[in-house]
Amino acid sequence: MSHKRIPKRKAAIAAGGVVALGAAAILLPNANASQDGGSPGAAAPKTLRATDASDLASQLPGLLGDTFAGSYYDSGAKRLVVNVVNGDDNAVARVQKAGAKVREVANSLAALKAGAQTLKADATIPGTAWAVDPRTNKIIVTADSTVTGSAWNRLESTVEGLGTTKATLKKSAGTFKTFVSGGDAIFSQTEAGGVRCSLGFNVTAGDGTPAFLTAGHCGVAAAQWSDSQTGQPLATVDQATFPGAGDFSLVKYDDAATEAPSEVNVGNGQTVQITQAEEATVGTQVFRMGSTTGLNDGTVTGLDATVNFQSETDPSGVDTVTGLIQTDVCAEPGDSGGSLFTREGGAIGLTSGGSGDCTQGGETFFQPVTTALAATGATLGAGDQAGGGAGDQAGGAEQGGDEIGGDPGAGAVDPSASAGDDQSGAGMDAGADPGADPSADTGTGTGHHSSSGRRH
């Protein structure tokens, strides 16, 4: 992993991002006529990049109103599929003209949300989770390995009461847990011992000072964070939400002159420039960087997920977190707070928790970045407050051609080339060779950060 050192008064723990998501026009002027589904004369579904599909999907609820029943990205066909119930012909025609494929389904979003409320009331059991899956037009309910006996019977009965057309129950081999651990990456020392998390994205706080986002349970666990296990604190928690309506923290750098580059290090000296914050879309490929397992990829599988973690402070309690993104990307302890992003440079989420590991796989849940930004009043991308300029950053910002967002293969860094490989990234904390190959050693990495350097 690149380990270039940058001048004094610049951030040692950096991840990155710039500018807010700009909405694309929903009506595409040159849609072609077709008889492929929908009403006669409807425009043919267009092939869309995942980013464009996400832009379009974000506008659909306002356009379709109660008719809208979710959407997902068909990565094989490169199409956005939009679910509708009792579709208004005019609204459907507009969506088709925009290039999406329309699909009639039985369950409205209101009906699915009502089902989720039933689960909340009757089946808030540690080790359970549920999320809306627009591909099946159902609520997918998952129980981890700790849900047995009467708890399983209670959950099964609740799901059956919702009906097989509205909800599906499945078992996970792992255990749902937050991915915080003692070790490397961003560190803090507490009365209970050392803890480790991963930095998500650099931001500018509402007062204009540099800060970063990470998981809320990390911010609740400790107030001050360092870039090394024995180093002095470099940043202090300003806001933290966990459990409840999210899992995110805003952590301000103690030095207001700290420079925080707008990128995510994907290892091997390469970075992905973060260009926008995006809403997650089911079916899209996403990448996760974390301090334990480095770079891994997978697919968004559900939205508005609720996860019931076993409380770490109350053996008989439950920490419920709502509004999360569900994926099949693997993660392990220490990856908490790490970046979830797209290959085009869209900031999607912050690692919260899940089941399994990067050997067996499992489900992993993420805090949406858009929600965290709105709640904290921060904006994505801390910029270069110290005035050092992008030329002091390692990777793409310095070399120009490492950015993702155009045609991959035209000088762009493609994280899919490394995702899933063994990641070391011994990075800034482990004292490895600055040119270390990030695919050399699974599970020892600090791949959470970007443009890695160290304050001196």
CSV table of C-alpha atoms in Angstrom, one decimal:
chain,number,residue,atom,x,y,z
A,1,MET,CA,0.0,0.0,0.0
A,2,SER,CA,1.2,3.5,-0.8
A,3,HIS,CA,2.8,5.0,2.3
A,4,LYS,CA,3.9,8.4,1.0
A,5,ARG,CA,4.5,10.9,3.8
A,6,ILE,CA,3.0,14.3,3.4
A,7,PRO,CA,4.2,17.5,5.0
A,8,LYS,CA,3.6,18.4,8.6
A,9,ARG,CA,0.1,19.6,9.6
A,10,LYS,CA,-1.6,17.2,7.2
A,11,ALA,CA,-3.8,14.3,8.1
A,12,ALA,CA,-2.4,10.9,8.9
A,13,ILE,CA,-5.8,9.2,8.8
A,14,ALA,CA,-7.4,10.1,5.6
A,15,ALA,CA,-10.1,8.7,3.4
A,16,GLY,CA,-11.9,11.2,1.3
A,17,GLY,CA,-14.7,12.7,-0.7
A,18,VAL,CA,-15.9,15.8,-2.6
A,19,VAL,CA,-19.1,17.5,-3.7
A,20,ALA,CA,-22.7,16.5,-3.1
A,21,LEU,CA,-24.7,14.4,-5.5
A,22,GLY,CA,-26.1,16.3,-8.4
A,23,ALA,CA,-29.4,15.0,-9.7
A,24,ALA,CA,-29.6,14.1,-13.3
A,25,ALA,CA,-32.5,15.1,-15.4
A,26,ILE,CA,-35.1,12.3,-15.3
A,27,LEU,CA,-36.3,12.7,-18.8
A,28,LEU,CA,-33.8,11.6,-21.4
A,29,PRO,CA,-34.6,13.4,-24.6
A,30,ASN,CA,-33.5,10.8,-27.1
A,31,ALA,CA,-35.3,7.7,-25.8
A,32,ASN,CA,-36.2,5.3,-28.6
A,33,ALA,CA,-39.6,3.8,-29.2
A,34,SER,CA,-40.0,0.1,-28.5
A,35,GLN,CA,-42.6,-2.5,-27.9
A,36,ASP,CA,-40.4,-4.2,-25.2
A,37,GLY,CA,-42.8,-4.3,-22.2
A,38,GLY,CA,-44.9,-1.4,-20.8
A,39,SER,CA,-47.4,0.5,-22.9
A,40,PRO,CA,-47.4,0.5,-26.7
A,41,GLY,CA,-44.8,2.9,-28.0
A,42,ALA,CA,-43.0,3.0,-24.7
A,43,ALA,CA,-39.3,3.8,-24.8
A,44,ALA,CA,-36.9,0.8,-24.6
A,45,PRO,CA,-35.1,0.4,-21.3
A,46,LYS,CA,-31.7,2.0,-21.6
A,47,THR,CA,-28.4,0.6,-20.6
A,48,LEU,CA,-27.1,2.6,-17.6
A,49,ARG,CA,-24.0,2.8,-15.6
A,50,ALA,CA,-24.6,2.0,-11.9
A,51,THR,CA,-24.1,5.7,-11.0
A,52,ASP,CA,-26.6,6.9,-13.5
A,53,ALA,CA,-29.1,4.3,-12.4
A,54,SER,CA,-28.6,5.5,-8.8
A,55,ASP,CA,-29.2,9.1,-9.9
A,56,LEU,CA,-32.4,8.1,-11.7
A,57,ALA,CA,-33.6,5.8,-8.8
A,58,SER,CA,-33.3,8.7,-6.3
A,59,GLN,CA,-35.9,10.7,-8.2
A,60,LEU,CA,-38.5,8.0,-8.6
A,61,PRO,CA,-40.3,8.2,-5.3
A,62,GLY,CA,-41.2,11.9,-5.9
A,63,LEU,CA,-42.3,11.1,-9.5
A,64,LEU,CA,-44.4,8.0,-8.8
A,65,GLY,CA,-45.7,8.7,-5.3
A,66,ASP,CA,-47.7,5.8,-3.8
A,67,THR,CA,-47.3,3.9,-7.1
A,68,PHE,CA,-43.6,3.5,-6.5
A,69,ALA,CA,-42.7,0.1,-4.9
A,70,GLY,CA,-38.9,0.2,-5.0
A,71,SER,CA,-36.2,-0.2,-7.7
A,72,TYR,CA,-33.1,-2.2,-8.3
A,73,TYR,CA,-30.2,-2.3,-10.7
A,74,ASP,CA,-29.9,-5.3,-13.0
A,75,SER,CA,-26.2,-5.4,-13.4
A,76,GLY,CA,-26.2,-8.0,-16.1
A,77,ALA,CA,-28.5,-6.1,-18.4
A,78,LYS,CA,-27.3,-2.7,-17.0
A,79,ARG,CA,-30.8,-1.6,-16.5
A,80,LEU,CA,-32.8,0.1,-13.7
A,81,VAL,CA,-35.9,-1.9,-12.9
A,82,VAL,CA,-38.7,0.0,-11.2
A,83,ASN,CA,-41.5,-1.7,-9.3
A,84,VAL,CA,-45.0,-0.2,-9.4
A,85,VAL,CA,-48.4,-1.0,-8.0
A,86,ASN,CA,-51.6,0.2,-9.7
A,87,GLY,CA,-49.4,2.2,-12.0
A,88,ASP,CA,-50.6,5.5,-13.3
A,89,ASP,CA,-50.1,5.3,-17.0
A,90,ASN,CA,-48.7,8.8,-17.4
A,91,ALA,CA,-46.2,8.3,-14.6
A,92,VAL,CA,-45.2,4.9,-15.9
A,93,ALA,CA,-44.7,6.3,-19.3
A,94,ARG,CA,-42.4,9.0,-18.0
A,95,VAL,CA,-40.3,6.5,-16.1
A,96,GLN,CA,-40.1,4.4,-19.3
A,97,LYS,CA,-39.1,7.4,-21.3
A,98,ALA,CA,-36.3,8.0,-18.8
A,99,GLY,CA,-34.9,4.6,-19.6
A,100,ALA,CA,-36.0,2.4,-16.8
A,101,LYS,CA,-37.8,-0.9,-17.1
A,102,VAL,CA,-41.2,-1.0,-15.3
A,103,ARG,CA,-42.4,-4.0,-13.4
A,104,GLU,CA,-45.8,-4.5,-11.8
A,105,VAL,CA,-45.7,-6.0,-8.3
A,106,ALA,CA,-48.1,-6.9,-5.6
A,107,ASN,CA,-46.7,-5.2,-2.5
A,108,SER,CA,-46.5,-1.4,-2.1
A,109,LEU,CA,-43.7,0.2,-0.1
A,110,ALA,CA,-46.3,1.2,2.5
A,111,ALA,CA,-47.4,-2.5,2.9
A,112,LEU,CA,-43.7,-3.6,3.2
A,113,LYS,CA,-43.0,-0.9,5.8
A,114,ALA,CA,-46.1,-1.9,7.7
A,115,GLY,CA,-44.7,-5.5,7.8
A,116,ALA,CA,-41.4,-4.1,9.1
A,117,GLN,CA,-43.3,-2.4,11.9
A,118,THR,CA,-44.9,-5.7,12.8
A,119,LEU,CA,-41.5,-7.3,13.0
A,120,LYS,CA,-40.3,-4.4,15.2
A,121,ALA,CA,-43.2,-4.8,17.6
A,122,ASP,CA,-43.3,-8.6,17.8
A,123,ALA,CA,-39.8,-9.9,16.9
A,124,THR,CA,-37.1,-7.4,18.1
A,125,ILE,CA,-34.8,-10.3,19.1
A,126,PRO,CA,-31.0,-10.1,19.3
A,127,GLY,CA,-29.5,-11.7,16.3
A,128,THR,CA,-32.2,-10.7,13.8
A,129,ALA,CA,-32.4,-8.4,10.9
A,130,TRP,CA,-34.8,-7.4,8.1
A,131,ALA,CA,-34.6,-5.3,5.0
A,132,VAL,CA,-36.8,-4.6,1.9
A,133,ASP,CA,-35.6,-6.5,-1.2
A,134,PRO,CA,-37.2,-4.9,-4.3
A,135,ARG,CA,-36.0,-7.8,-6.5
A,136,THR,CA,-38.4,-10.1,-4.7
A,137,ASN,CA,-40.8,-7.4,-3.6
A,138,LYS,CA,-40.6,-8.9,-0.1
A,139,ILE,CA,-39.1,-8.3,3.4
A,140,ILE,CA,-36.1,-10.6,3.8
A,141,VAL,CA,-35.8,-11.6,7.5
A,142,THR,CA,-32.5,-13.1,8.7
A,143,ALA,CA,-31.8,-14.8,11.9
A,144,ASP,CA,-28.2,-15.5,13.0
A,145,SER,CA,-27.0,-18.7,14.8
A,146,THR,CA,-27.9,-17.4,18.2
A,147,VAL,CA,-31.6,-17.4,17.5
A,148,THR,CA,-32.9,-20.7,18.6
A,149,GLY,CA,-35.7,-22.3,20.7
A,150,SER,CA,-38.5,-20.0,21.7
A,151,ALA,CA,-36.9,-17.0,20.1
A,152,TRP,CA,-36.8,-18.8,16.7
A,153,ASN,CA,-40.4,-20.0,17.2
A,154,ARG,CA,-41.5,-16.4,17.9
A,155,LEU,CA,-39.7,-15.0,14.9
A,156,GLU,CA,-41.0,-17.8,12.6
A,157,SER,CA,-44.6,-17.2,13.8
A,158,THR,CA,-44.3,-13.5,13.2
A,159,VAL,CA,-42.9,-13.9,9.6
A,160,GLU,CA,-45.6,-16.5,8.8
A,161,GLY,CA,-48.2,-14.1,10.0
A,162,LEU,CA,-47.1,-11.6,7.4
A,163,GLY,CA,-47.6,-14.2,4.6
A,164,THR,CA,-45.3,-15.8,2.2
A,165,THR,CA,-46.0,-13.2,-0.5
A,166,LYS,CA,-44.7,-10.4,1.8
A,167,ALA,CA,-41.9,-11.9,3.9
A,168,THR,CA,-39.2,-14.6,3.7
A,169,LEU,CA,-37.2,-16.0,6.7
A,170,LYS,CA,-33.7,-17.3,6.3
A,171,LYS,CA,-30.9,-18.5,8.6
A,172,SER,CA,-27.3,-17.1,8.8
A,173,ALA,CA,-24.5,-19.3,9.9
A,174,GLY,CA,-22.7,-16.4,11.7
A,175,THR,CA,-23.5,-14.0,14.5
A,176,PHE,CA,-24.6,-10.4,14.0
A,177,LYS,CA,-22.1,-8.1,15.7
A,178,THR,CA,-20.5,-4.7,15.3
A,179,PHE,CA,-17.1,-4.9,13.7
A,180,VAL,CA,-15.1,-3.0,16.3
A,181,SER,CA,-12.0,-4.6,17.7
A,182,GLY,CA,-8.6,-4.0,19.3
A,183,GLY,CA,-5.7,-3.8,16.8
A,184,ASP,CA,-4.6,-1.4,14.2
A,185,ALA,CA,-6.0,1.4,12.0
A,186,ILE,CA,-7.7,4.3,14.0
A,187,PHE,CA,-7.2,3.6,17.7
A,188,SER,CA,-8.5,4.6,21.0
A,189,GLN,CA,-7.7,3.5,24.6
A,190,THR,CA,-10.6,3.1,27.0
A,191,GLU,CA,-11.0,1.7,30.5
A,192,ALA,CA,-12.0,-1.6,29.0
A,193,GLY,CA,-8.9,-1.7,26.8
A,194,GLY,CA,-7.8,-0.7,23.3
A,195,VAL,CA,-10.3,-0.5,20.4
A,196,ARG,CA,-9.8,-0.2,16.7
A,197,CYS,CA,-12.1,1.0,13.9
A,198,SER,CA,-11.7,2.3,10.4
A,199,LEU,CA,-12.1,5.8,9.0
A,200,GLY,CA,-14.8,6.2,6.5
A,201,PHE,CA,-14.8,9.5,4.6
A,202,ASN,CA,-13.2,12.9,5.2
A,203,VAL,CA,-15.8,15.7,5.5
A,204,THR,CA,-16.0,19.4,6.5
A,205,ALA,CA,-18.0,19.9,9.7
A,206,GLY,CA,-20.7,22.5,9.8
A,207,ASP,CA,-18.4,25.0,11.4
A,208,GLY,CA,-15.9,24.6,8.5
A,209,THR,CA,-13.3,22.5,10.3
A,210,PRO,CA,-11.9,19.3,9.0
A,211,ALA,CA,-13.4,16.0,10.2
A,212,PHE,CA,-14.2,12.5,9.2
A,213,LEU,CA,-17.1,10.0,9.4
A,214,THR,CA,-16.9,6.6,11.0
A,215,ALA,CA,-19.3,4.2,12.7
A,216,GLY,CA,-21.5,5.5,15.6
A,217,HIS,CA,-20.6,2.5,17.8
A,218,CYS,CA,-17.0,3.5,17.5
A,219,GLY,CA,-17.8,7.1,18.6
A,220,VAL,CA,-19.8,5.8,21.5
A,221,ALA,CA,-17.0,3.5,22.6
A,222,ALA,CA,-14.3,6.2,22.7
A,223,ALA,CA,-14.0,10.0,22.5
A,224,GLN,CA,-10.5,10.4,21.1
A,225,TRP,CA,-8.8,8.7,18.2
A,226,SER,CA,-5.2,8.3,17.0
A,227,ASP,CA,-3.6,6.9,13.9
A,228,SER,CA,-1.4,4.6,15.8
A,229,GLN,CA,-1.9,2.2,18.8
A,230,THR,CA,0.4,4.2,21.1
A,231,GLY,CA,0.2,7.6,19.5
A,232,GLN,CA,-1.3,10.8,20.8
A,233,PRO,CA,-5.0,11.5,19.9
A,234,LEU,CA,-5.4,13.4,16.7
A,235,ALA,CA,-9.2,13.7,16.5
A,236,THR,CA,-12.2,14.0,19.0
A,237,VAL,CA,-15.7,12.8,18.6
A,238,ASP,CA,-18.2,15.6,18.0
A,239,GLN,CA,-21.4,13.6,17.4
A,240,ALA,CA,-22.2,9.9,17.7
A,241,THR,CA,-25.4,8.0,17.0
A,242,PHE,CA,-25.8,4.4,18.1
A,243,PRO,CA,-28.1,2.5,18.6
A,244,GLY,CA,-31.3,4.0,17.1
A,245,ALA,CA,-31.8,5.8,13.8
A,246,GLY,CA,-28.3,5.1,12.4
A,247,ASP,CA,-24.7,4.1,13.2
A,248,PHE,CA,-22.5,7.1,12.5
A,249,SER,CA,-20.0,9.5,14.2
A,250,LEU,CA,-18.6,12.8,13.2
A,251,VAL,CA,-15.0,13.1,14.5
A,252,LYS,CA,-13.2,16.4,14.2
A,253,TYR,CA,-9.5,16.7,13.7
A,254,ASP,CA,-7.9,18.4,16.7
A,255,ASP,CA,-5.7,20.6,14.5
A,256,ALA,CA,-7.9,22.9,12.4
A,257,ALA,CA,-5.1,23.1,9.8
A,258,THR,CA,-5.3,19.3,9.1
A,259,GLU,CA,-5.5,18.6,5.4
A,260,ALA,CA,-7.8,15.7,4.6
A,261,PRO,CA,-7.6,14.4,1.0
A,262,SER,CA,-10.7,13.4,-0.9
A,263,GLU,CA,-9.9,9.8,-1.9
A,264,VAL,CA,-9.9,6.2,-0.7
A,265,ASN,CA,-6.7,4.2,-0.9
A,266,VAL,CA,-7.4,0.8,-2.6
A,267,GLY,CA,-3.8,-0.4,-2.1
A,268,ASN,CA,-0.8,-0.8,-4.2
A,269,GLY,CA,-0.2,2.9,-4.3
A,270,GLN,CA,-3.6,3.6,-6.0
A,271,THR,CA,-6.5,5.7,-4.9
A,272,VAL,CA,-10.1,6.2,-5.8
A,273,GLN,CA,-11.2,9.8,-6.0
A,274,ILE,CA,-14.5,10.3,-4.3
A,275,THR,CA,-16.6,12.6,-6.4
A,276,GLN,CA,-20.1,12.4,-4.9
A,277,ALA,CA,-22.4,11.0,-2.2
A,278,GLU,CA,-24.9,8.5,-3.5
A,279,GLU,CA,-27.9,6.6,-2.3
A,280,ALA,CA,-27.5,2.9,-2.4
A,281,THR,CA,-29.4,1.0,-5.1
A,282,VAL,CA,-30.1,-2.7,-4.8
A,283,GLY,CA,-28.2,-4.8,-7.3
A,284,THR,CA,-25.2,-2.4,-7.7
A,285,GLN,CA,-21.6,-3.5,-7.2
A,286,VAL,CA,-20.0,-1.8,-4.2
A,287,PHE,CA,-16.5,-1.9,-2.7
A,288,ARG,CA,-15.5,-1.8,1.0
A,289,MET,CA,-12.2,-0.8,2.5
A,290,GLY,CA,-11.5,-1.7,6.1
A,291,SER,CA,-8.6,-1.8,8.5
A,292,THR,CA,-8.7,-5.6,9.0
A,293,THR,CA,-9.5,-7.0,5.6
A,294,GLY,CA,-8.7,-4.3,3.1
A,295,LEU,CA,-10.6,-4.1,-0.1
A,296,ASN,CA,-13.5,-6.4,-0.8
A,297,ASP,CA,-16.5,-6.1,-3.1
A,298,GLY,CA,-20.1,-7.4,-3.4
A,299,THR,CA,-23.6,-6.3,-4.1
A,300,VAL,CA,-26.3,-4.2,-2.4
A,301,THR,CA,-29.0,-6.7,-1.4
A,302,GLY,CA,-31.5,-4.7,0.7
A,303,LEU,CA,-32.4,-1.2,1.9
A,304,ASP,CA,-33.9,0.4,5.0
A,305,ALA,CA,-32.5,-2.6,7.0
A,306,THR,CA,-33.1,-3.0,10.7
A,307,VAL,CA,-30.5,-5.0,12.7
A,308,ASN,CA,-30.9,-6.2,16.3
A,309,PHE,CA,-27.4,-6.5,17.8
A,310,GLN,CA,-26.9,-8.2,21.1
A,311,SER,CA,-26.2,-5.4,23.5
A,312,GLU,CA,-22.5,-5.2,24.6
A,313,THR,CA,-23.5,-3.5,27.8
A,314,ASP,CA,-26.6,-5.4,28.8
A,315,PRO,CA,-26.5,-9.2,28.5
A,316,SER,CA,-30.3,-9.3,28.2
A,317,GLY,CA,-30.6,-6.3,26.0
A,318,VAL,CA,-30.7,-5.5,22.3
A,319,ASP,CA,-29.1,-2.6,20.3
A,320,THR,CA,-31.5,-1.9,17.4
A,321,VAL,CA,-30.3,0.1,14.5
A,322,THR,CA,-32.5,1.2,11.6
A,323,GLY,CA,-32.2,2.7,8.2
A,324,LEU,CA,-29.1,0.6,7.1
A,325,ILE,CA,-27.9,-0.8,3.7
A,326,GLN,CA,-27.7,-4.6,3.5
A,327,THR,CA,-25.0,-6.2,1.3
A,328,ASP,CA,-23.1,-9.5,0.8
A,329,VAL,CA,-19.7,-7.8,1.1
A,330,CYS,CA,-17.7,-9.5,3.8
A,331,ALA,CA,-16.2,-7.7,6.8
A,332,GLU,CA,-14.5,-8.6,10.1
A,333,PRO,CA,-13.8,-6.9,13.5
A,334,GLY,CA,-11.8,-3.7,13.0
A,335,ASP,CA,-13.5,-2.9,9.7
A,336,SER,CA,-16.2,-0.8,11.5
A,337,GLY,CA,-16.6,2.6,10.0
A,338,GLY,CA,-14.8,1.8,6.8
A,339,SER,CA,-15.7,3.2,3.4
A,340,LEU,CA,-18.4,1.7,1.1
A,341,PHE,CA,-18.1,3.2,-2.3
A,342,THR,CA,-18.7,2.5,-6.0
A,343,ARG,CA,-16.0,2.1,-8.7
A,344,GLU,CA,-17.0,5.4,-10.2
A,345,GLY,CA,-16.2,7.2,-6.9
A,346,GLY,CA,-19.5,7.5,-5.2
A,347,ALA,CA,-19.5,7.5,-1.4
A,348,ILE,CA,-22.3,5.0,-0.3
A,349,GLY,CA,-21.9,3.9,3.3
A,350,LEU,CA,-20.0,3.3,6.6
A,351,THR,CA,-19.4,-0.2,7.8
A,352,SER,CA,-21.7,-1.0,10.8
A,353,GLY,CA,-21.8,-4.7,11.5
A,354,GLY,CA,-23.0,-8.1,10.3
A,355,SER,CA,-22.3,-11.8,10.4
A,356,GLY,CA,-19.6,-14.1,9.0
A,357,ASP,CA,-16.2,-13.2,7.9
A,358,CYS,CA,-14.1,-12.9,4.7
A,359,THR,CA,-13.5,-16.7,4.6
A,360,GLN,CA,-17.1,-17.9,4.9
A,361,GLY,CA,-18.9,-14.8,3.8
A,362,GLY,CA,-22.1,-13.4,5.4
A,363,GLU,CA,-24.3,-10.3,5.6
A,364,THR,CA,-22.9,-6.9,6.3
A,365,PHE,CA,-24.8,-3.7,7.1
A,366,PHE,CA,-23.8,-0.1,6.3
A,367,GLN,CA,-24.8,3.3,7.5
A,368,PRO,CA,-25.9,5.4,4.4
A,369,VAL,CA,-23.5,8.3,4.0
A,370,THR,CA,-26.3,10.6,2.8
A,371,THR,CA,-28.1,10.2,6.1
A,372,ALA,CA,-25.0,10.7,8.2
A,373,LEU,CA,-24.2,13.9,6.3
A,374,ALA,CA,-27.7,15.3,6.7
A,375,ALA,CA,-27.8,14.4,10.4
A,376,THR,CA,-24.4,15.9,11.3
A,377,GLY,CA,-24.6,19.0,9.1
A,378,ALA,CA,-21.3,18.0,7.4
A,379,THR,CA,-20.4,18.1,3.8
A,380,LEU,CA,-18.4,15.4,1.9
A,381,GLY,CA,-14.8,16.3,1.2
A,382,ALA,CA,-12.6,18.2,3.7
A,383,GLY,CA,-10.5,19.7,0.9
A,384,ASP,CA,-7.1,21.1,1.4
A,385,GLN,CA,-7.5,23.6,4.3
A,386,ALA,CA,-3.8,23.7,4.9
A,387,GLY,CA,-3.2,24.9,1.4
A,388,GLY,CA,-0.8,22.2,0.5
A,389,GLY,CA,-2.7,21.3,-2.7
A,390,ALA,CA,-3.5,18.0,-4.3
A,391,GLY,CA,0.0,17.5,-5.4
A,392,ASP,CA,1.0,16.5,-1.9
A,393,GLN,CA,-1.5,13.5,-1.9
A,394,ALA,CA,-0.4,10.1,-2.9
A,395,GLY,CA,-2.0,8.2,-5.7
A,396,GLY,CA,-4.5,9.5,-8.2
A,397,ALA,CA,-4.7,13.1,-7.1
A,398,GLU,CA,-1.0,13.4,-7.6
A,399,GLN,CA,-0.6,11.4,-10.8
A,400,GLY,CA,-3.8,12.4,-12.5
A,401,GLY,CA,-5.2,9.3,-14.2
A,402,ASP,CA,-6.0,7.2,-11.1
A,403,GLU,CA,-9.5,8.6,-10.8
A,404,ILE,CA,-12.5,6.5,-11.5
A,405,GLY,CA,-15.5,8.0,-13.2
A,406,GLY,CA,-14.8,7.7,-16.9
A,407,ASP,CA,-13.9,4.7,-19.1
A,408,PRO,CA,-12.1,2.1,-16.9
A,409,GLY,CA,-8.9,1.2,-18.7
A,410,ALA,CA,-8.2,4.7,-19.8
A,411,GLY,CA,-5.8,5.3,-16.9
A,412,ALA,CA,-8.4,4.8,-14.2
A,413,VAL,CA,-8.0,2.8,-11.1
A,414,ASP,CA,-10.4,-0.1,-11.1
A,415,PRO,CA,-10.9,-1.4,-7.5
A,416,SER,CA,-12.4,-4.6,-8.9
A,417,ALA,CA,-8.9,-5.6,-9.9
A,418,SER,CA,-7.9,-6.0,-6.3
A,419,ALA,CA,-11.2,-6.6,-4.5
A,420,GLY,CA,-11.5,-10.0,-2.9
A,421,ASP,CA,-7.7,-10.5,-3.0
A,422,ASP,CA,-5.9,-11.0,0.2
A,423,GLN,CA,-5.3,-7.5,1.6
A,424,SER,CA,-2.4,-6.5,3.8
A,425,GLY,CA,-2.0,-2.8,3.6
A,426,ALA,CA,0.2,-2.9,6.7
A,427,GLY,CA,0.1,0.8,5.9
A,428,MET,CA,0.9,3.6,8.3
A,429,ASP,CA,0.6,1.7,11.5
A,430,ALA,CA,2.3,-1.6,11.0
A,431,GLY,CA,5.6,-0.1,9.7
A,432,ALA,CA,5.6,-2.1,6.4
A,433,ASP,CA,7.6,-1.3,3.3
A,434,PRO,CA,5.9,1.8,1.8
A,435,GLY,CA,5.6,-0.1,-1.5
A,436,ALA,CA,4.0,-3.2,0.1
A,437,ASP,CA,1.6,-5.1,-2.2
A,438,PRO,CA,-1.9,-4.9,-0.6
A,439,SER,CA,-2.7,-8.4,-1.8
A,440,ALA,CA,0.1,-9.9,0.2
A,441,ASP,CA,-1.5,-10.8,3.5
A,442,THR,CA,-5.1,-11.0,4.5
A,443,GLY,CA,-6.3,-9.5,7.7
A,444,THR,CA,-3.4,-7.2,8.7
A,445,GLY,CA,-4.3,-4.2,6.7
A,446,THR,CA,-5.1,-0.6,7.3
A,447,GLY,CA,-6.8,-0.3,3.9
A,448,HIS,CA,-9.4,2.0,5.4
A,449,HIS,CA,-7.3,5.1,4.8
A,450,SER,CA,-6.3,7.0,1.7
A,451,SER,CA,-3.2,8.9,0.7
A,452,SER,CA,-1.6,7.5,3.8
A,453,GLY,CA,1.0,9.7,5.5
A,454,ARG,CA,2.0,10.6,9.0
A,455,ARG,CA,2.0,13.8,10.9
A,456,HIS,CA,5.5,14.6,12.1
